[in-house]
């Protein structure tokens, strides 16, 4: 159990006793504390002051060189205090020359002219030999007046003649000398130690009026942005500073947090340069009393390449004729950029090899035009991919694909599958039966590819021809029918020249030989 003992300085000048708590049974020579320091004595004063402990039993000694209070005998708590829960030992300290100390605590707000009684020195002599005068060591803050008690004895009074400022000088050291009227006169001196008590007379002060910082917009949430710092010259609770936002909007409150104790500003949400590129935040610092200070935080957000460029089709035709002229435009493209500076510069390109090219019209518009022959019969549709890439680091890109359908034009003629057909027919054939079939192909679409057939020439007389054969068309083929039975003696062979045609072309087939 700690063992408390108490020291009080001779002369009752200590406003409060000095207390030390130590465990019992400490070894001899153990350090209890530095008495010189705790009494406010300079080490230089020690040799002349002969600091010592006065008591019947010497439990402690004082090192006269450095003022250390040391254990000098066995301390047995039970022996000294029995079963009492608190064990307090009182000792008196003796310091010589000057043998008296006054400790005074004066608020730094004490008004000029305030007075403080000092205890009178006692002089057992009477008459002229008794105390006559008090003198104070010269000091810019204090002067001395002498007052008389009712019994005629004199006592000194300290007068504050200039304001105190703890932040400038927290202690004052005065020497009071009392001189008697004897011959020779005798004097004694007393040290007056004045502790200036702090008052909250200093406002907090920010280290900067304006704190400026730049951060990238992709700063992770709960990152430290900066720290504001205000200091206050006062001490104790008077300099306990708290920080708070002042006059800020909802956006700031959602994005930033200020630690009221440390002044650290951290991010709460995600910053977005494109939404807002700077913030100005007011911060108030308040000390333990009612003093405040203000500063501003300026946060500049720099752009990071976080937005891929965008493409929109300002106009787009999904169809183009296969015979479209070179340079025919079929799509208008607009690019959009959200990032600024280089990050917002965009290059549009076509991906892959196409009979198309992209032409830049303005900074952010492009046209897609044909740049080669189109042939629907070869490639009926294209998926054209346009890529927009910005110049950021790393570059971001965006692609868009449009499907372009090639429209048919009648640019193909029907082609007979055989240049000539030789058909043998037995005589006495059944009238009305088909005797030959020809076929063609035309790669064009729909009506453009629809073929019709006709007979354009024959070695038979036209009248004869019409009595012997007729033609019919089914799909892509033409069928020749015999109208009547052939007679080999009369007609052993004849030649037909057929023509196939689509809407835009005529092509002859020659000959289709039909024999009886
Ligand atoms: C174009 O894209 C569409 C949709 O993805 C697909 O169905 C079609 O086959 C593609 N055409 C070509 C020629 O690649």
Coordinates of C-alpha atoms and ligand atoms in Angstrom, one line a residue:
X1 CA 0.0 0.0 0.0
X2 CA 1.4 3.4 -0.8
X3 CA 2.6 5.3 2.1
X4 CA 1.8 9.0 2.1
X5 CA 3.7 11.5 4.1
X6 CA 3.5 15.1 4.1
X7 CA 6.2 17.8 4.3
X8 CA 5.4 21.4 5.4
X9 CA 8.0 24.1 5.1
X10 CA 8.9 26.0 8.2
X11 CA 7.4 29.5 8.2
X12 CA 4.1 28.5 6.9
X13 CA 4.9 30.2 3.6
X14 CA 3.9 27.2 1.5
X15 CA 0.4 27.7 0.3
X16 CA 0.0 24.0 0.1
X17 CA 2.0 21.3 1.7
X18 CA 4.1 19.2 -0.7
X19 CA 3.0 15.6 -0.8
X20 CA 4.8 12.5 -1.8
X21 CA 3.4 9.0 -1.8
X22 CA 5.9 6.1 -1.4
X23 CA 5.6 2.5 -0.7
X24 CA 6.9 1.3 2.7
X25 CA 10.1 -0.6 3.2
X26 CA 12.0 1.4 0.6
X27 CA 15.7 0.8 0.6
X28 CA 17.9 3.3 2.2
X29 CA 19.0 5.9 -0.3
X30 CA 15.9 5.6 -2.4
X31 CA 14.8 8.8 -4.1
X32 CA 11.5 10.2 -2.9
X33 CA 11.5 13.4 -4.9
X34 CA 13.5 16.5 -5.6
X35 CA 12.7 18.9 -2.9
X36 CA 14.6 21.8 -4.4
X37 CA 12.6 21.6 -7.6
X38 CA 9.3 21.2 -5.8
X39 CA 10.1 24.2 -3.6
X40 CA 11.2 26.3 -6.5
X41 CA 14.8 26.7 -5.3
X42 CA 17.6 27.0 -7.7
X43 CA 20.4 24.4 -7.4
X44 CA 22.7 27.4 -7.0
X45 CA 20.9 28.4 -3.9
X46 CA 21.2 25.1 -2.2
X47 CA 24.7 25.4 -0.5
X48 CA 23.6 28.5 1.3
X49 CA 20.1 27.3 2.2
X50 CA 21.1 24.3 4.2
X51 CA 17.9 22.5 3.3
X52 CA 17.2 19.7 5.8
X53 CA 14.4 17.7 7.4
X54 CA 13.6 18.3 11.0
X55 CA 12.0 15.4 12.9
X56 CA 12.5 13.3 16.0
X57 CA 13.2 10.3 13.9
X58 CA 15.2 10.8 10.8
X59 CA 13.5 8.8 8.1
X60 CA 14.7 11.2 5.4
X61 CA 17.7 13.2 4.4
X62 CA 18.2 15.9 1.8
X63 CA 21.1 15.9 -0.5
X64 CA 22.4 19.4 -0.1
X65 CA 24.0 19.4 -3.5
X66 CA 21.0 18.7 -5.6
X67 CA 18.0 18.9 -3.3
X68 CA 17.1 15.2 -3.6
X69 CA 15.0 13.9 -0.8
X70 CA 16.2 10.4 0.1
X71 CA 15.1 7.6 2.4
X72 CA 17.5 7.2 5.3
X73 CA 15.9 4.7 7.5
X74 CA 13.5 1.8 7.5
X75 CA 9.9 3.0 7.3
X76 CA 7.4 0.5 8.7
X77 CA 3.9 1.5 7.9
X78 CA 2.3 -0.7 10.6
X79 CA 4.6 0.6 13.2
X80 CA 3.8 4.2 12.4
X81 CA 0.1 4.1 11.5
X82 CA -1.2 0.8 12.8
X83 CA -4.2 -0.3 10.8
X84 CA -5.2 3.2 9.6
X85 CA -6.1 3.2 5.9
X86 CA -4.2 6.4 5.2
X87 CA -0.8 6.8 6.7
X88 CA 0.5 10.3 6.7
X89 CA 3.7 11.5 8.2
X90 CA 4.3 15.1 8.6
X91 CA 7.8 16.6 8.5
X92 CA 9.1 20.1 8.5
X93 CA 11.7 21.3 6.2
X94 CA 14.2 23.8 7.3
X95 CA 15.9 26.1 4.9
X96 CA 18.2 28.8 6.2
X97 CA 19.1 32.3 4.9
X98 CA 16.6 33.6 4.0
X99 CA 14.6 31.4 6.3
X100 CA 11.2 32.4 5.0
X101 CA 9.3 31.8 1.8
X102 CA 6.1 33.3 0.6
X103 CA 4.3 31.5 -2.1
X104 CA 1.7 33.6 -3.7
X105 CA -0.6 32.7 -6.5
X106 CA -2.0 35.6 -8.4
X107 CA -4.3 35.4 -11.4
X108 CA -2.9 36.9 -14.5
X109 CA -6.1 38.9 -14.7
X110 CA -5.4 40.7 -11.4
X111 CA -5.9 44.4 -11.9
X112 CA -3.1 46.9 -11.5
X113 CA -3.3 48.3 -8.0
X114 CA -4.4 45.0 -6.4
X115 CA -2.7 44.4 -3.0
X116 CA -1.5 41.3 -1.3
X117 CA -0.7 41.1 2.4
X118 CA 2.6 39.6 3.4
X119 CA 3.0 38.2 6.8
X120 CA 5.1 40.5 9.0
X121 CA 8.5 39.4 10.2
X122 CA 8.7 38.9 13.9
X123 CA 11.3 40.7 15.8
X124 CA 11.4 40.1 19.6
X125 CA 13.2 43.4 20.1
X126 CA 11.3 46.5 21.0
X127 CA 11.6 50.1 20.3
X128 CA 14.1 51.3 17.7
X129 CA 15.5 47.9 17.6
X130 CA 12.2 46.5 16.4
X131 CA 11.5 46.3 12.7
X132 CA 11.5 49.6 10.9
X133 CA 11.5 49.1 7.2
X134 CA 10.7 46.6 4.5
X135 CA 12.4 46.6 1.1
X136 CA 11.5 44.8 -2.1
X137 CA 13.9 43.8 -4.8
X138 CA 13.3 45.9 -7.9
X139 CA 10.7 44.5 -10.1
X140 CA 8.7 45.9 -13.0
X141 CA 5.4 44.3 -11.8
X142 CA 5.4 44.8 -8.0
X143 CA 6.0 47.4 -5.5
X144 CA 5.7 47.5 -1.7
X145 CA 3.8 49.5 0.7
X146 CA 3.9 49.3 4.5
X147 CA 0.8 49.1 6.5
X148 CA 0.3 49.4 10.3
X149 CA -1.7 47.1 12.5
X150 CA -3.8 48.5 15.3
X151 CA -1.1 47.6 17.7
X152 CA 1.4 49.7 15.7
X153 CA 3.3 46.8 14.3
X154 CA 4.1 47.1 10.6
X155 CA 3.4 44.7 7.9
X156 CA 4.3 44.8 4.2
X157 CA 1.8 44.8 1.4
X158 CA 2.6 43.8 -2.1
X159 CA 1.1 46.0 -4.8
X160 CA 0.6 45.0 -8.4
X161 CA 1.8 47.9 -10.5
X162 CA 1.8 46.4 -14.0
X163 CA -0.4 43.6 -15.5
X164 CA 0.8 40.1 -15.3
X165 CA 0.9 37.8 -18.3
X166 CA 1.4 34.1 -17.5
X167 CA 2.1 33.3 -21.1
X168 CA 5.1 35.7 -21.0
X169 CA 6.3 35.0 -17.5
X170 CA 4.7 32.3 -15.4
X171 CA 6.7 33.0 -12.2
X172 CA 8.1 36.0 -10.4
X173 CA 10.8 35.9 -7.8
X174 CA 11.0 38.7 -5.3
X175 CA 13.1 39.2 -2.2
X176 CA 11.7 41.0 0.8
X177 CA 14.1 42.4 3.2
X178 CA 13.1 43.6 6.7
X179 CA 15.5 45.9 8.5
X180 CA 15.3 46.9 12.2
X181 CA 16.3 50.2 13.6
X182 CA 19.1 48.8 15.8
X183 CA 22.7 49.8 15.8
X184 CA 24.1 47.9 14.0
X185 CA 20.9 47.2 12.1
X186 CA 19.9 43.7 11.6
X187 CA 18.0 42.4 8.6
X188 CA 16.4 39.3 7.4
X189 CA 15.3 38.4 3.9
X190 CA 12.4 36.5 2.6
X191 CA 11.9 35.1 -0.8
X192 CA 8.6 35.7 -2.4
X193 CA 7.7 33.3 -5.1
X194 CA 4.7 34.3 -7.2
X195 CA 3.0 31.9 -9.4
X196 CA 0.9 33.5 -12.1
X197 CA -2.4 31.6 -12.4
X198 CA -3.6 31.1 -15.9
X199 CA -6.7 32.8 -17.1
X200 CA -8.3 32.1 -20.4
X201 CA -7.1 35.3 -21.9
X202 CA -5.8 34.0 -25.2
X203 CA -7.8 33.0 -28.1
X204 CA -6.8 29.9 -30.1
X205 CA -4.9 30.7 -33.2
X206 CA -4.8 28.7 -36.4
X207 CA -1.3 28.0 -37.8
X208 CA -2.7 29.2 -41.2
X209 CA -5.7 31.4 -42.1
X210 CA -6.2 29.3 -45.2
X211 CA -5.3 25.6 -45.6
X212 CA -5.0 24.6 -49.2
X213 CA -4.8 21.1 -50.5
X214 CA -5.2 19.3 -53.9
X215 CA -6.4 15.8 -54.0
X216 CA -7.3 13.4 -56.8
X217 CA -10.9 12.7 -57.3
X218 CA -10.4 9.0 -56.8
X219 CA -9.2 9.4 -53.2
X220 CA -10.6 6.4 -51.3
X221 CA -13.3 7.1 -48.8
X222 CA -12.0 7.7 -45.2
X223 CA -8.7 9.2 -46.4
X224 CA -6.9 11.9 -44.5
X225 CA -7.1 15.1 -46.5
X226 CA -5.3 17.4 -44.1
X227 CA -5.1 18.5 -40.6
X228 CA -5.9 22.0 -39.2
X229 CA -4.2 23.1 -36.1
X230 CA -4.9 25.9 -33.7
X231 CA -2.8 26.6 -30.6
X232 CA -3.7 28.5 -27.5
X233 CA -1.1 30.0 -25.2
X234 CA -3.3 29.3 -22.2
X235 CA -2.8 26.2 -20.2
X236 CA -4.9 23.3 -18.9
X237 CA -8.6 23.4 -19.8
X238 CA -8.1 26.9 -21.2
X239 CA -6.2 25.6 -24.2
X240 CA -8.3 22.5 -24.8
X241 CA -9.3 23.2 -28.4
X242 CA -12.2 21.7 -30.3
X243 CA -12.8 22.0 -34.0
X244 CA -16.0 22.2 -35.9
X245 CA -17.3 23.0 -39.4
X246 CA -18.9 26.4 -39.7
X247 CA -21.4 27.5 -42.4
X248 CA -21.1 24.5 -44.6
X249 CA -23.6 23.0 -47.0
X250 CA -25.0 19.5 -47.1
X251 CA -22.6 18.4 -49.8
X252 CA -19.6 19.1 -47.6
X253 CA -21.2 17.5 -44.6
X254 CA -21.8 14.3 -46.7
X255 CA -18.3 14.2 -48.2
X256 CA -16.1 15.3 -45.3
X257 CA -15.7 14.7 -41.6
X258 CA -13.7 16.8 -39.2
X259 CA -12.4 15.2 -36.1
X260 CA -13.3 17.7 -33.3
X261 CA -10.3 16.8 -31.2
X262 CA -7.5 16.3 -33.7
X263 CA -8.6 18.7 -36.5
X264 CA -8.2 15.9 -39.0
X265 CA -10.3 16.3 -42.1
X266 CA -11.1 13.0 -43.8
X267 CA -13.3 12.0 -46.7
X268 CA -16.6 10.4 -46.0
X269 CA -17.8 10.0 -49.6
X270 CA -16.4 9.9 -53.1
X271 CA -15.2 13.0 -54.7
X272 CA -16.0 13.6 -58.3
X273 CA -14.2 16.2 -60.2
X274 CA -16.9 16.3 -62.8
X275 CA -19.5 17.1 -60.2
X276 CA -17.5 19.6 -58.2
X277 CA -13.9 20.6 -58.6
X278 CA -13.3 22.5 -55.4
X279 CA -14.6 23.0 -51.9
X280 CA -14.1 25.9 -49.5
X281 CA -14.9 24.8 -45.9
X282 CA -15.0 27.0 -42.9
X283 CA -13.6 25.7 -39.6
X284 CA -14.0 27.1 -36.1
X285 CA -11.6 26.4 -33.3
X286 CA -12.9 26.9 -29.8
X287 CA -10.9 26.8 -26.6
X288 CA -12.1 25.7 -23.2
X289 CA -13.8 29.0 -22.6
X290 CA -15.5 31.2 -25.1
X291 CA -12.6 32.2 -27.4
X292 CA -12.9 31.1 -31.0
X293 CA -10.8 31.3 -34.2
X294 CA -11.6 30.7 -37.8
X295 CA -9.9 29.3 -40.8
X296 CA -10.7 28.2 -44.2
X297 CA -9.9 25.0 -46.0
X298 CA -9.6 25.1 -49.7
X299 CA -9.7 21.7 -51.4
X300 CA -9.0 21.5 -55.1
X301 CA -10.0 18.3 -56.7
X302 CA -7.9 17.2 -59.7
X303 CA -9.3 15.3 -62.5
X304 CA -8.4 11.7 -62.9
X305 CA -9.2 9.8 -66.1
X306 CA -12.2 8.0 -64.8
X307 CA -14.7 8.7 -67.5
X308 CA -14.6 6.7 -70.7
X309 CA -15.6 8.9 -73.7
X310 CA -19.0 8.2 -75.0
X311 CA -20.3 7.9 -78.5
X312 CA -23.8 8.7 -79.7
X313 CA -25.2 8.3 -83.2
X314 CA -26.4 11.7 -84.2
X315 CA -28.0 10.1 -87.2
X316 CA -27.7 6.6 -88.5
X317 CA -28.9 4.9 -91.5
X318 CA -29.0 1.1 -91.2
X319 CA -29.2 0.5 -94.9
X320 CA -27.1 1.5 -97.9
X321 CA -27.5 0.5 -101.5
X322 CA -24.7 -1.7 -102.8
X323 CA -24.1 0.7 -105.7
X324 CA -23.7 3.7 -103.3
X325 CA -21.1 6.1 -104.6
X326 CA -17.8 6.3 -102.8
X327 CA -18.0 8.7 -99.9
X328 CA -21.7 8.3 -99.3
X329 CA -22.3 9.1 -95.6
X330 CA -24.4 6.8 -93.6
X331 CA -23.8 7.7 -90.0
X332 CA -23.0 10.8 -88.0
X333 CA -21.2 10.3 -84.7
X334 CA -20.9 12.6 -81.8
X335 CA -18.4 12.0 -79.0
X336 CA -18.8 13.2 -75.4
X337 CA -16.2 13.7 -72.8
X338 CA -16.7 14.3 -69.2
X339 CA -13.0 14.5 -68.2
X340 CA -11.2 17.7 -68.7
X341 CA -7.9 18.6 -70.4
X342 CA -6.0 15.8 -72.1
X343 CA -8.3 13.3 -70.5
X344 CA -11.1 14.8 -72.5
X345 CA -9.5 14.7 -75.9
X346 CA -11.0 11.9 -78.0
X347 CA -9.9 10.0 -81.1
X348 CA -12.5 8.1 -83.0
X349 CA -11.4 5.1 -85.1
X350 CA -12.9 2.2 -86.9
X351 CA -12.0 -1.2 -85.7
X352 CA -11.2 -3.8 -88.4
X353 CA -11.0 -3.6 -92.2
X354 CA -14.1 -2.2 -93.9
X355 CA -15.0 -0.5 -97.1
X356 CA -15.8 2.5 -94.9
X357 CA -13.9 5.2 -93.3
X358 CA -14.4 7.7 -90.5
X359 CA -14.0 11.4 -91.1
X360 CA -13.6 13.9 -88.4
X361 CA -15.8 16.9 -89.0
X362 CA -15.4 18.9 -85.9
X363 CA -13.7 18.4 -82.5
X364 CA -16.4 16.0 -81.5
X365 CA -18.3 15.0 -84.6
X366 CA -17.4 12.4 -87.1
X367 CA -19.0 11.0 -90.3
X368 CA -18.9 7.4 -91.5
X369 CA -18.7 7.2 -95.3
X370 CA -18.2 4.4 -97.8
X371 CA -14.7 3.9 -99.0
X372 CA -14.9 0.9 -101.3
X373 CA -17.1 -1.2 -103.5
X374 CA -20.0 -2.9 -101.8
X375 CA -21.5 -6.1 -103.1
X376 CA -24.5 -7.3 -101.3
X377 CA -24.2 -10.7 -103.0
X378 CA -20.7 -11.1 -101.3
X379 CA -21.3 -9.4 -97.9
X380 CA -24.9 -8.5 -97.1
X381 CA -24.3 -6.8 -93.8
X382 CA -21.5 -5.2 -91.8
X383 CA -21.1 -4.8 -88.1
X384 CA -19.1 -1.6 -87.9
X385 CA -17.4 -1.0 -84.6
X386 CA -16.4 2.6 -83.8
X387 CA -14.0 3.1 -81.0
X388 CA -13.5 6.4 -79.2
X389 CA -10.3 6.6 -77.2
X390 CA -9.2 9.5 -75.0
X391 CA -5.7 10.7 -74.4
X392 CA -5.7 10.0 -70.6
X393 CA -3.1 7.9 -68.9
X394 CA -4.1 5.2 -69.0
X395 CA -6.3 5.9 -72.0
X396 CA -9.9 4.9 -71.7
X397 CA -12.0 3.8 -74.6
X398 CA -15.6 3.2 -75.5
X399 CA -16.9 1.2 -78.5
X400 CA -20.2 1.2 -80.4
X401 CA -21.2 -1.2 -83.1
X402 CA -23.8 -0.5 -85.8
X403 CA -25.1 -3.0 -88.2
X404 CA -25.3 -1.8 -91.7
X405 CA -27.4 -3.7 -94.2
X406 CA -26.5 -3.6 -97.8
X407 CA -29.5 -3.1 -100.0
X408 CA -29.8 -5.1 -103.2
X409 CA -29.7 -3.5 -106.6
X410 CA -30.3 -5.5 -109.8
X411 CA -26.7 -5.7 -110.7
X412 CA -26.6 -9.4 -111.8
X413 CA -28.0 -11.0 -114.9
X414 CA -29.5 -14.5 -114.9
X415 CA -27.0 -17.1 -116.1
X416 CA -28.1 -20.4 -117.7
X417 CA -26.5 -23.3 -116.0
X418 CA -25.6 -24.8 -119.3
X419 CA -24.7 -23.0 -122.5
X420 CA -26.7 -25.4 -124.6
X421 CA -29.0 -28.2 -123.9
X422 CA -29.4 -31.2 -126.2
X423 CA -32.6 -33.1 -125.7
X424 CA -33.6 -36.4 -127.3
X425 CA -37.2 -37.1 -127.6
X426 CA -38.7 -40.4 -128.8
X427 CA -41.3 -40.0 -131.6
X428 CA -44.9 -40.6 -130.8
X429 CA -44.4 -38.7 -127.5
X430 CA -47.3 -37.9 -125.3
X431 CA -48.7 -34.5 -126.3
X432 CA -48.6 -32.0 -123.4
X433 CA -45.6 -33.8 -121.7
X434 CA -42.4 -31.8 -120.9
X435 CA -39.5 -32.5 -123.1
X436 CA -36.8 -30.2 -121.7
X437 CA -36.0 -28.1 -118.7
X438 CA -33.5 -25.3 -118.5
X439 CA -32.4 -23.4 -115.4
X440 CA -30.6 -20.2 -114.6
X441 CA -29.3 -18.5 -111.5
X442 CA -29.5 -14.8 -110.6
X443 CA -28.0 -13.8 -107.2
X444 CA -30.0 -10.6 -106.9
X445 CA -32.7 -10.5 -104.4
X446 CA -36.5 -10.7 -104.9
X447 CA -37.8 -9.2 -108.1
X448 CA -34.2 -8.4 -109.1
X449 CA -33.5 -12.1 -109.2
X450 CA -36.8 -13.3 -110.7
X451 CA -36.2 -14.7 -114.2
X452 CA -38.6 -15.2 -117.0
X453 CA -38.0 -17.2 -120.2
X454 CA -39.0 -16.8 -123.8
X455 CA -38.2 -18.3 -127.1
X456 CA -36.5 -15.8 -129.3
X457 CA -35.5 -17.8 -132.3
X458 CA -35.8 -21.2 -133.9
X459 CA -35.1 -23.0 -137.1
X460 CA -38.8 -23.8 -137.3
X461 CA -41.2 -21.5 -138.8
X462 CA -42.9 -19.4 -136.1
X463 CA -46.2 -20.9 -136.9
X464 CA -44.7 -24.4 -136.9
X465 CA -43.0 -23.6 -133.6
X466 CA -46.1 -22.5 -131.8
X467 CA -47.8 -25.7 -132.9
X468 CA -45.1 -28.0 -131.6
X469 CA -43.9 -26.5 -128.3
X470 CA -44.8 -24.2 -125.5
X471 CA -42.8 -22.9 -122.5
X472 CA -43.7 -22.5 -119.0
X473 CA -41.8 -21.0 -116.1
X474 CA -41.5 -22.4 -112.6
X475 CA -39.4 -20.6 -110.1
X476 CA -35.9 -20.4 -111.5
X477 CA -36.4 -22.9 -114.2
X478 CA -38.1 -23.0 -117.5
X479 CA -39.8 -26.1 -118.9
X480 CA -40.5 -26.8 -122.6
X481 CA -43.6 -28.8 -123.4
X482 CA -44.4 -30.7 -126.6
X483 CA -47.8 -29.7 -127.8
X484 CA -48.2 -32.8 -130.0
X485 CA -46.5 -36.0 -130.9
X486 CA -43.4 -35.7 -133.1
X487 CA -42.9 -37.6 -136.3
X488 CA -39.3 -38.5 -136.9
X489 CA -40.0 -38.5 -140.8
X490 CA -41.2 -35.3 -140.8
X491 CA -39.2 -33.5 -138.2
X492 CA -35.9 -35.0 -137.0
X493 CA -34.3 -32.0 -135.1
X494 CA -35.0 -28.4 -134.4
X495 CA -33.2 -25.6 -132.6
X496 CA -34.7 -23.2 -130.1
X497 CA -33.0 -20.1 -128.8
X498 CA -34.2 -19.2 -125.3
X499 CA -33.9 -16.0 -123.5
X500 CA -33.9 -15.6 -119.8
X501 CA -34.3 -12.2 -118.2
X502 CA -34.8 -10.5 -114.9
X503 CA -36.3 -7.1 -114.5
X504 CA -33.2 -5.4 -115.7
X505 CA -31.5 -7.7 -118.1
X506 CA -32.0 -10.2 -121.0
X507 CA -29.7 -13.0 -121.7
X508 CA -30.0 -15.5 -124.4
X509 CA -29.4 -19.2 -124.2
X510 CA -28.4 -20.8 -127.4
X511 CA -29.3 -23.2 -128.5
X512 CA -31.6 -25.7 -126.9
X513 CA -31.6 -28.5 -129.3
X514 CA -34.6 -30.6 -129.3
X515 CA -34.7 -33.7 -131.4
X516 CA -37.7 -35.9 -132.4
Ligands
LIG1 C1 -23.6 -8.6 -86.6 O1 -24.0 -8.6 -85.2 C2 -25.2 -9.3 -85.0 C3 -25.6 -9.1 -83.6 O2 -24.5 -9.3 -82.8 C4 -25.0 -10.7 -85.4 O3 -26.2 -11.5 -85.2 C5 -24.6 -10.8 -86.8 O4 -24.3 -12.2 -87.2 C6 -23.4 -10.0 -87.1 N1 -23.1 -10.0 -88.5 C7 -21.9 -10.0 -89.0 C8 -21.8 -9.9 -90.5 O5 -20.9 -10.2 -88.3

